[in-house]
């Protein structure tokens, strides 16, 4: 089959999964790692893909791409000429900076809204773009090993769809757990709620 963009151009780098329709997944043997009839592929430069080793049955074929909205179609294997068109959707752009205002590159950024989520990484100049979003309010989170930032972005066809995230350095809480006579206690679990 082929994966194409909203304007019909071949789309490389899409992930394609084939799952038996109606939940008809059978095992070849007792090994759960060898499930018959489940396949995956990645679209090549011309947008084409081939999923091999499927059974002669119905499948839901789903394509996803980090910059597009996903699409799916139901087919019966063997099948040829499967066409999956991925819509552009909306995009969120923004930047991630340190508390001092310096650009923060290589930061993982996630935006989620109900069942929809997108992930990406900020560039060396701190900017990022997450495409394939639906209209709505997204929670946006950026994180590194040393800190994190969170915010909310309203995504709409006519909106700016931008966010500025300032990383806050992780802190620590240190203390001693004591009994009523102020004697230190050992092996006590401590939980912090924010």
CSV table of N, CA, C and O in Angstrom, one decimal, residues 95-97 104-112 119-122 128 140-151 165-170:
chain,number,residue,atom,x,y,z
A,95,UNK,N,8.8,27.2,22.4
A,95,UNK,CA,10.2,27.1,22.8
A,95,UNK,C,10.3,26.7,24.3
A,95,UNK,O,9.4,26.9,25.1
A,96,UNK,N,11.5,26.1,24.6
A,96,UNK,CA,11.8,25.7,26.0
A,96,UNK,C,13.1,26.5,26.3
A,96,UNK,O,14.1,26.5,25.6
A,97,UNK,N,13.1,27.1,27.5
A,97,UNK,CA,14.2,27.8,28.0
A,97,UNK,C,14.5,27.4,29.4
A,97,UNK,O,13.6,27.0,30.1
A,104,UNK,N,16.9,25.8,25.6
A,104,UNK,CA,17.1,24.4,26.1
A,104,UNK,C,16.8,23.5,25.0
A,104,UNK,O,15.7,23.2,24.6
A,105,UNK,N,17.9,22.9,24.4
A,105,UNK,CA,17.8,22.0,23.3
A,105,UNK,C,17.7,20.5,23.9
A,105,UNK,O,18.1,20.3,25.0
A,106,UNK,N,17.3,19.6,23.0
A,106,UNK,CA,17.2,18.2,23.3
A,106,UNK,C,16.3,17.9,24.5
A,106,UNK,O,16.5,17.0,25.3
A,107,UNK,N,15.2,18.7,24.7
A,107,UNK,CA,14.3,18.5,25.7
A,107,UNK,C,13.0,17.8,25.2
A,107,UNK,O,12.5,18.2,24.1
A,108,UNK,N,12.6,16.7,25.8
A,108,UNK,CA,11.4,16.0,25.4
A,108,UNK,C,10.2,16.8,25.7
A,108,UNK,O,10.0,17.2,26.9
A,109,UNK,N,9.3,17.1,24.7
A,109,UNK,CA,8.1,17.8,24.9
A,109,UNK,C,6.9,16.9,24.5
A,109,UNK,O,6.9,16.3,23.5
A,110,UNK,N,5.9,16.9,25.4
A,110,UNK,CA,4.7,16.1,25.1
A,110,UNK,C,3.5,17.0,25.3
A,110,UNK,O,3.4,17.8,26.2
A,111,UNK,N,2.5,16.8,24.3
A,111,UNK,CA,1.3,17.5,24.4
A,111,UNK,C,0.2,16.5,24.4
A,111,UNK,O,0.2,15.6,23.5
A,112,UNK,N,-0.8,16.5,25.3
A,112,UNK,CA,-1.9,15.5,25.3
A,112,UNK,C,-3.2,16.2,25.6
A,112,UNK,O,-3.3,17.2,26.3
A,119,UNK,N,4.6,13.7,20.7
A,119,UNK,CA,5.8,13.9,21.4
A,119,UNK,C,6.8,14.4,20.4
A,119,UNK,O,6.8,14.2,19.2
A,120,UNK,N,7.8,15.2,20.9
A,120,UNK,CA,8.9,15.7,20.1
A,120,UNK,C,10.0,16.1,21.0
A,120,UNK,O,10.0,16.0,22.2
A,121,UNK,N,11.1,16.7,20.4
A,121,UNK,CA,12.3,17.1,21.1
A,121,UNK,C,12.6,18.5,20.6
A,121,UNK,O,12.5,18.8,19.4
A,122,UNK,N,13.0,19.4,21.5
A,122,UNK,CA,13.3,20.7,21.1
A,122,UNK,C,14.7,20.7,20.4
A,122,UNK,O,15.5,19.9,20.7
A,128,UNK,N,10.4,24.1,19.2
A,128,UNK,CA,9.9,22.8,18.8
A,128,UNK,C,8.6,23.0,18.0
A,128,UNK,O,8.0,24.0,18.0
A,140,UNK,N,0.7,20.6,28.1
A,140,UNK,CA,2.0,20.5,27.5
A,140,UNK,C,3.1,20.3,28.6
A,140,UNK,O,3.0,21.1,29.6
A,141,UNK,N,4.0,19.4,28.4
A,141,UNK,CA,5.0,19.1,29.5
A,141,UNK,C,6.3,18.9,28.8
A,141,UNK,O,6.5,18.2,27.8
A,142,UNK,N,7.4,19.6,29.3
A,142,UNK,CA,8.7,19.4,28.9
A,142,UNK,C,9.5,18.9,30.0
A,142,UNK,O,9.4,19.4,31.2
A,143,UNK,N,10.4,18.0,29.8
A,143,UNK,CA,11.2,17.4,30.9
A,143,UNK,C,12.6,17.0,30.5
A,143,UNK,O,12.9,16.6,29.3
A,144,UNK,N,13.5,17.2,31.4
A,144,UNK,CA,14.9,16.8,31.3
A,144,UNK,C,15.3,16.0,32.6
A,144,UNK,O,14.4,15.9,33.5
A,145,UNK,N,16.5,15.6,32.6
A,145,UNK,CA,16.9,14.9,33.9
A,145,UNK,C,17.0,15.8,35.0
A,145,UNK,O,16.9,15.4,36.2
A,146,UNK,N,17.1,17.1,34.8
A,146,UNK,CA,17.3,18.1,35.8
A,146,UNK,C,16.1,19.0,36.1
A,146,UNK,O,16.1,19.7,37.1
A,147,UNK,N,15.1,19.0,35.3
A,147,UNK,CA,14.0,19.9,35.5
A,147,UNK,C,12.8,19.6,34.6
A,147,UNK,O,12.9,18.8,33.7
A,148,UNK,N,11.8,20.4,34.8
A,148,UNK,CA,10.6,20.2,34.0
A,148,UNK,C,9.8,21.6,33.9
A,148,UNK,O,10.0,22.5,34.6
A,149,UNK,N,8.9,21.6,32.9
A,149,UNK,CA,8.0,22.7,32.7
A,149,UNK,C,6.7,22.2,32.2
A,149,UNK,O,6.6,21.2,31.5
A,150,UNK,N,5.6,22.9,32.6
A,150,UNK,CA,4.3,22.5,32.2
A,150,UNK,C,3.5,23.7,31.8
A,150,UNK,O,3.7,24.8,32.4
A,151,UNK,N,2.5,23.5,31.0
A,151,UNK,CA,1.6,24.6,30.6
A,151,UNK,C,0.4,24.1,29.8
A,151,UNK,O,0.3,22.9,29.7
A,165,UNK,N,7.8,27.6,27.4
A,165,UNK,CA,8.0,26.8,28.6
A,165,UNK,C,9.3,27.1,29.2
A,165,UNK,O,10.4,27.1,28.6
A,166,UNK,N,9.3,27.4,30.5
A,166,UNK,CA,10.5,27.8,31.3
A,166,UNK,C,10.7,26.6,32.3
A,166,UNK,O,9.9,26.3,33.1
A,167,UNK,N,11.9,26.0,32.1
A,167,UNK,CA,12.2,24.8,32.9
A,167,UNK,C,12.5,25.2,34.4
A,167,UNK,O,13.2,26.2,34.6
A,168,UNK,N,12.0,24.5,35.3
A,168,UNK,CA,12.2,24.7,36.7
A,168,UNK,C,13.1,23.6,37.2
A,168,UNK,O,12.8,22.4,36.9
A,169,UNK,N,14.2,23.9,37.8
A,169,UNK,CA,15.1,22.8,38.3
A,169,UNK,C,14.4,22.0,39.4
A,169,UNK,O,13.8,22.6,40.3
A,170,UNK,N,14.6,20.7,39.3
A,170,UNK,CA,14.0,19.9,40.4
A,170,UNK,C,14.7,20.2,41.7
A,170,UNK,O,15.9,20.5,41.7
